[in-house]
mmCIF file of C-alpha atoms in Angstrom:
data_model
loop_
_atom_site.group_PDB
_atom_site.id
_atom_site.type_symbol
_atom_site.label_atom_id
_atom_site.label_comp_id
_atom_site.label_asym_id
_atom_site.label_seq_id
_atom_site.Cartn_x
_atom_site.Cartn_y
_atom_site.Cartn_z
ATOM 1 C CA MET A 22 -10.031 -23.132 -5.789
ATOM 2 C CA PRO A 23 -9.042 -19.619 -6.951
ATOM 3 C CA VAL A 24 -5.368 -19.516 -8.739
ATOM 4 C CA HIS A 25 -5.042 -15.589 -8.176
ATOM 5 C CA PHE A 26 -1.448 -16.129 -7.145
ATOM 6 C CA LEU A 27 -0.406 -18.336 -10.293
ATOM 7 C CA SER A 28 -2.069 -16.015 -12.691
ATOM 8 C CA ALA A 29 0.025 -13.062 -10.829
ATOM 9 C CA TYR A 30 3.127 -15.023 -11.234
ATOM 10 C CA LEU A 31 2.440 -15.751 -15.054
ATOM 11 C CA ILE A 32 1.285 -12.441 -15.795
ATOM 12 C CA ALA A 33 4.503 -10.695 -13.841
ATOM 13 C CA ASN A 34 7.159 -13.217 -15.120
ATOM 14 C CA HIS A 35 6.006 -14.111 -18.553
ATOM 15 C CA ALA A 36 3.081 -12.177 -20.130
ATOM 16 C CA PHE A 37 4.925 -8.741 -20.526
ATOM 17 C CA VAL A 38 8.490 -10.030 -20.580
ATOM 18 C CA ASN A 39 10.776 -12.840 -22.137
ATOM 19 C CA ASN A 40 11.137 -15.041 -19.093
ATOM 20 C CA VAL A 41 14.335 -16.205 -20.834
ATOM 21 C CA ARG A 42 16.197 -12.715 -20.414
ATOM 22 C CA LEU A 43 15.251 -12.292 -16.658
ATOM 23 C CA ARG A 44 18.433 -14.155 -15.670
ATOM 24 C CA THR A 45 20.366 -11.660 -17.788
ATOM 25 C CA TYR A 46 19.065 -8.360 -16.026
ATOM 26 C CA ASP A 47 21.389 -6.197 -14.040
ATOM 27 C CA GLU A 48 20.796 -4.725 -10.649
ATOM 28 C CA LYS A 49 18.906 -1.815 -12.082
ATOM 29 C CA ARG A 50 16.513 -3.606 -14.323
ATOM 30 C CA LEU A 51 15.917 -6.531 -11.725
ATOM 31 C CA ILE A 52 14.676 -3.735 -9.131
ATOM 32 C CA ARG A 53 12.052 -2.002 -11.984
ATOM 33 C CA HIS A 54 11.053 -5.810 -12.275
ATOM 34 C CA PHE A 55 10.166 -6.437 -9.036
ATOM 35 C CA ILE A 56 8.499 -3.225 -8.927
ATOM 36 C CA TRP A 57 6.244 -4.438 -11.745
ATOM 37 C CA VAL A 58 5.914 -7.598 -9.667
ATOM 38 C CA THR A 59 4.698 -6.092 -6.568
ATOM 39 C CA LEU A 60 2.189 -4.372 -8.631
ATOM 40 C CA VAL A 61 0.912 -7.206 -10.341
ATOM 41 C CA PHE A 62 0.413 -9.027 -7.147
ATOM 42 C CA LEU A 63 -1.257 -6.154 -5.834
ATOM 43 C CA ALA A 64 -3.536 -5.839 -8.777
ATOM 44 C CA LEU A 65 -4.793 -9.445 -8.486
ATOM 45 C CA THR A 66 -5.313 -9.613 -4.558
ATOM 46 C CA PHE A 67 -5.608 -5.977 -3.153
ATOM 47 C CA ASP A 68 -9.251 -6.178 -2.395
ATOM 48 C CA VAL A 69 -8.412 -9.556 -0.022
ATOM 49 C CA LEU A 70 -4.766 -9.467 1.059
ATOM 50 C CA LEU A 71 -4.657 -5.665 2.198
ATOM 51 C CA ALA A 72 -7.714 -6.093 4.407
ATOM 52 C CA THR A 73 -5.956 -7.672 7.002
ATOM 53 C CA ALA A 74 -2.116 -7.939 8.453
ATOM 54 C CA GLY A 75 -2.270 -11.766 7.709
ATOM 55 C CA GLY A 76 -3.287 -10.958 4.200
ATOM 56 C CA ILE A 77 -0.300 -8.236 4.043
ATOM 57 C CA ALA A 78 1.902 -11.046 5.417
ATOM 58 C CA ILE A 79 1.039 -13.657 2.478
ATOM 59 C CA LEU A 80 1.261 -10.851 0.113
ATOM 60 C CA GLY A 81 4.888 -9.968 1.172
ATOM 61 C CA LEU A 82 5.643 -13.814 1.073
ATOM 62 C CA ALA A 83 4.342 -14.017 -2.411
ATOM 63 C CA VAL A 84 6.475 -11.087 -3.556
ATOM 64 C CA VAL A 85 9.567 -12.352 -1.643
ATOM 65 C CA ILE A 86 9.348 -15.773 -3.207
ATOM 66 C CA ASN A 87 8.876 -14.405 -6.427
ATOM 67 C CA PHE A 88 12.384 -12.591 -5.679
ATOM 68 C CA GLY A 89 14.237 -15.715 -4.392
ATOM 69 C CA LEU A 90 12.699 -17.358 -7.504
ATOM 70 C CA ARG A 91 14.761 -14.856 -9.820
ATOM 71 C CA VAL A 92 17.777 -15.162 -7.940
ATOM 72 C CA LEU A 93 17.599 -19.033 -7.935
ATOM 73 C CA ASP A 94 17.389 -18.628 -11.720
ATOM 74 C CA LYS A 95 20.950 -17.205 -12.255
ATOM 75 C CA LYS A 96 22.245 -20.444 -10.389
ATOM 76 C CA ILE A 97 20.341 -23.683 -11.602
ATOM 77 C CA PRO A 98 18.348 -24.156 -15.080
ATOM 78 C CA ASN A 99 15.661 -22.117 -15.791
ATOM 79 C CA PHE A 100 12.936 -24.789 -16.619
ATOM 80 C CA LEU A 101 13.528 -26.097 -13.059
ATOM 81 C CA VAL A 102 12.889 -22.552 -11.495
ATOM 82 C CA GLU A 103 9.452 -22.522 -13.452
ATOM 83 C CA THR A 104 8.483 -26.064 -12.301
ATOM 84 C CA VAL A 105 9.131 -24.689 -8.667
ATOM 85 C CA ALA A 106 7.122 -21.633 -9.228
ATOM 86 C CA VAL A 107 4.171 -23.341 -10.537
ATOM 87 C CA ILE A 108 4.192 -25.826 -7.406
ATOM 88 C CA VAL A 109 4.763 -22.961 -5.072
ATOM 89 C CA PHE A 110 2.361 -20.797 -6.309
ATOM 90 C CA VAL A 111 -0.288 -23.537 -6.694
ATOM 91 C CA SER A 112 0.270 -24.587 -3.337
ATOM 92 C CA LEU A 113 0.066 -21.042 -1.855
ATOM 93 C CA SER A 114 -3.270 -20.516 -3.929
ATOM 94 C CA THR A 115 -4.439 -23.934 -2.322
ATOM 95 C CA ILE A 116 -3.708 -22.730 1.387
ATOM 96 C CA THR A 117 -5.414 -19.512 0.850
ATOM 97 C CA TYR A 118 -8.113 -20.371 -1.330
ATOM 98 C CA ALA A 119 -10.936 -19.499 1.360
ATOM 99 C CA ARG A 120 -9.525 -15.930 1.601
ATOM 100 C CA PHE A 121 -10.715 -15.278 -2.409
ATOM 101 C CA ALA A 122 -14.135 -16.778 -2.507
ATOM 102 C CA ASP A 123 -15.560 -13.255 -2.573
ATOM 103 C CA SER A 124 -12.819 -11.545 -4.350
ATOM 104 C CA TYR A 125 -13.784 -9.163 -7.098
ATOM 105 C CA ILE A 126 -11.967 -11.720 -9.154
ATOM 106 C CA THR A 127 -14.009 -14.401 -8.925
ATOM 107 C CA PRO A 128 -12.383 -18.168 -8.773
ATOM 108 C CA VAL A 129 -14.081 -18.925 -12.046
ATOM 109 C CA PHE A 130 -12.458 -15.833 -13.608
ATOM 110 C CA SER A 131 -8.940 -16.695 -11.968
ATOM 111 C CA TRP A 132 -8.960 -20.009 -13.809
ATOM 112 C CA TYR A 133 -10.120 -18.304 -17.028
ATOM 113 C CA LEU A 134 -7.409 -15.748 -16.772
ATOM 114 C CA CYS A 135 -4.983 -18.345 -15.934
ATOM 115 C CA GLY A 136 -5.778 -20.826 -18.866
ATOM 116 C CA MET A 137 -5.483 -17.507 -21.075
ATOM 117 C CA LEU A 138 -1.884 -17.138 -19.818
ATOM 118 C CA VAL A 139 -1.111 -20.948 -20.266
ATOM 119 C CA VAL A 140 -2.081 -20.891 -23.742
ATOM 120 C CA THR A 141 -0.381 -17.865 -24.461
ATOM 121 C CA VAL A 142 2.771 -17.284 -22.881
ATOM 122 C CA GLY A 143 2.919 -20.506 -21.641
ATOM 123 C CA VAL A 144 2.994 -22.066 -24.641
ATOM 124 C CA THR A 145 5.594 -19.629 -25.976
ATOM 125 C CA TYR A 146 7.895 -20.574 -23.060
ATOM 126 C CA PHE A 147 7.977 -24.188 -24.396
ATOM 127 C CA PHE A 148 8.408 -23.045 -27.973
ATOM 128 C CA ARG A 149 11.190 -20.959 -26.969
ATOM 129 C CA ARG A 150 13.065 -24.275 -26.016
ATOM 130 C CA THR A 151 12.293 -26.122 -29.138
ATOM 131 C CA ILE A 152 11.205 -24.387 -32.323
ATOM 132 C CA ILE A 153 11.403 -20.547 -32.053
ATOM 133 C CA SER A 154 14.528 -18.574 -31.093
ATOM 134 C CA LYS A 155 14.503 -17.658 -27.340
ATOM 135 C CA LEU A 156 14.760 -14.167 -27.960
ATOM 136 C CA SER A 157 11.556 -14.225 -30.203
ATOM 137 C CA ALA A 158 8.473 -12.241 -28.930
ATOM 138 C CA ASP A 159 6.322 -14.624 -30.484
ATOM 139 C CA SER A 160 3.416 -12.101 -30.785
ATOM 140 C CA ILE A 161 1.854 -13.609 -33.793
ATOM 141 C CA GLY A 162 1.804 -17.111 -31.835
ATOM 142 C CA ILE A 163 0.336 -15.483 -28.886
ATOM 143 C CA THR A 164 -2.322 -13.344 -30.459
ATOM 144 C CA GLU A 165 -3.559 -16.504 -32.881
ATOM 145 C CA ARG A 166 -3.782 -19.027 -29.498
ATOM 146 C CA LEU A 167 -5.488 -16.081 -27.504
ATOM 147 C CA VAL A 168 -8.332 -15.519 -29.795
ATOM 148 C CA ILE A 169 -8.757 -19.262 -30.438
ATOM 149 C CA PHE A 170 -9.166 -19.601 -26.453
ATOM 150 C CA ILE A 171 -11.589 -16.800 -26.328
ATOM 151 C CA PHE A 172 -13.852 -18.746 -29.065
ATOM 152 C CA LEU A 173 -13.266 -22.114 -27.944
ATOM 153 C CA ILE A 174 -14.084 -21.716 -24.190
ATOM 154 C CA PRO A 175 -17.824 -20.517 -25.009
ATOM 155 C CA GLY A 176 -18.243 -23.103 -27.780
ATOM 156 C CA ARG A 177 -17.775 -21.135 -30.748
ATOM 157 C CA TYR A 178 -16.209 -23.763 -32.860
ATOM 158 C CA GLU A 179 -17.387 -22.078 -36.445
ATOM 159 C CA TRP A 180 -14.990 -18.687 -35.158
ATOM 160 C CA VAL A 181 -12.176 -21.105 -33.912
ATOM 161 C CA ALA A 182 -12.067 -22.687 -37.168
ATOM 162 C CA ILE A 183 -11.928 -18.934 -38.752
ATOM 163 C CA SER A 184 -9.323 -17.871 -36.157
ATOM 164 C CA VAL A 185 -6.813 -20.586 -37.427
ATOM 165 C CA LEU A 186 -7.573 -20.278 -41.078
ATOM 166 C CA GLY A 187 -6.902 -16.599 -40.544
ATOM 167 C CA GLY A 188 -3.619 -17.023 -38.589
ATOM 168 C CA LEU A 189 -2.401 -19.074 -41.438
ATOM 169 C CA LEU A 190 -3.407 -16.638 -44.035
ATOM 170 C CA TYR A 191 -1.577 -13.668 -41.973
ATOM 171 C CA ARG A 192 1.486 -16.287 -41.570
ATOM 172 C CA LEU A 193 1.576 -16.860 -45.316
ATOM 173 C CA VAL A 194 1.711 -12.975 -46.238
ATOM 174 C CA PHE A 195 3.558 -11.575 -43.086
ATOM 175 C CA SER A 196 5.326 -14.144 -41.030
ATOM 176 C CA LYS A 197 9.003 -15.261 -41.303
ATOM 177 C CA SER A 198 8.561 -17.654 -38.423
ATOM 178 C CA PRO A 199 9.806 -21.185 -38.935
ATOM 179 C CA LYS A 200 7.177 -23.422 -40.727
ATOM 180 C CA SER A 201 6.744 -25.711 -38.025
ATOM 181 C CA GLU A 202 5.382 -23.065 -35.898
ATOM 182 C CA TRP A 203 2.636 -22.532 -38.291
ATOM 183 C CA ILE A 204 0.949 -25.640 -37.279
ATOM 184 C CA ALA A 205 2.319 -26.300 -33.931
ATOM 185 C CA SER A 206 0.972 -22.839 -32.703
ATOM 186 C CA PRO A 207 -2.713 -23.360 -33.751
ATOM 187 C CA ALA A 208 -2.748 -26.888 -32.758
ATOM 188 C CA ALA A 209 -1.439 -26.310 -29.219
ATOM 189 C CA GLY A 210 -4.119 -23.080 -28.994
ATOM 190 C CA VAL A 211 -6.702 -25.647 -29.575
ATOM 191 C CA LEU A 212 -5.385 -28.697 -27.633
ATOM 192 C CA VAL A 213 -4.680 -26.390 -24.341
ATOM 193 C CA SER A 214 -7.926 -24.808 -24.660
ATOM 194 C CA LEU A 215 -9.791 -27.843 -25.105
ATOM 195 C CA LEU A 216 -8.127 -29.213 -21.901
ATOM 196 C CA TRP A 217 -8.524 -25.898 -19.966
ATOM 197 C CA LEU A 218 -12.527 -26.342 -20.710
ATOM 198 C CA MET A 219 -12.721 -29.576 -19.339
ATOM 199 C CA ILE A 220 -10.613 -28.697 -16.225
ATOM 200 C CA MET A 221 -13.001 -25.589 -15.853
ATOM 201 C CA ARG A 222 -16.020 -27.728 -16.332
ATOM 202 C CA GLY A 223 -14.795 -30.092 -13.754
ATOM 203 C CA LEU A 224 -14.185 -27.725 -11.217
ATOM 204 C CA PHE A 225 -17.352 -25.642 -11.552
#
């Protein structure tokens, strides 16, 4: 099952923006954000959804749902909104999976892309609720976990070890982040990447 819609949601609402800050956006910034959302959904689905009227309707529905979730975010706890978002966009991916069988973003790559997003910005989302500031960009942690994911998926475990060691050395010299993150970030990177590897092997 391709996960184009879930990947698009995560990119648009997490990858290049601090999700926690979205609820504070004024009308002007929110309009800019939805232009960005539309472009992201288009980038991941245009070759399939723009080909038919039904596909265009599905694309419009996805963007409208995203808009509704951001409105909802101003009224209920953010973690509930994000839980609903995952359920909705996984469901939308399930309903429309046949359309994306021949997409230029293959089903396998859509899962790989989604895994990269989960291990980077997904983990950061949970860290912001626990061990780091909600306003933190977490650029070091995201980069560290991304590299771990890239090397672990093809089984280059020696490079995973080098990446973890390099991340720790970098933090010793340059990072002022909490010491708990020094361990939690690479540990999460390894565990989530292993979980995603098992999921992908089971699916494909």
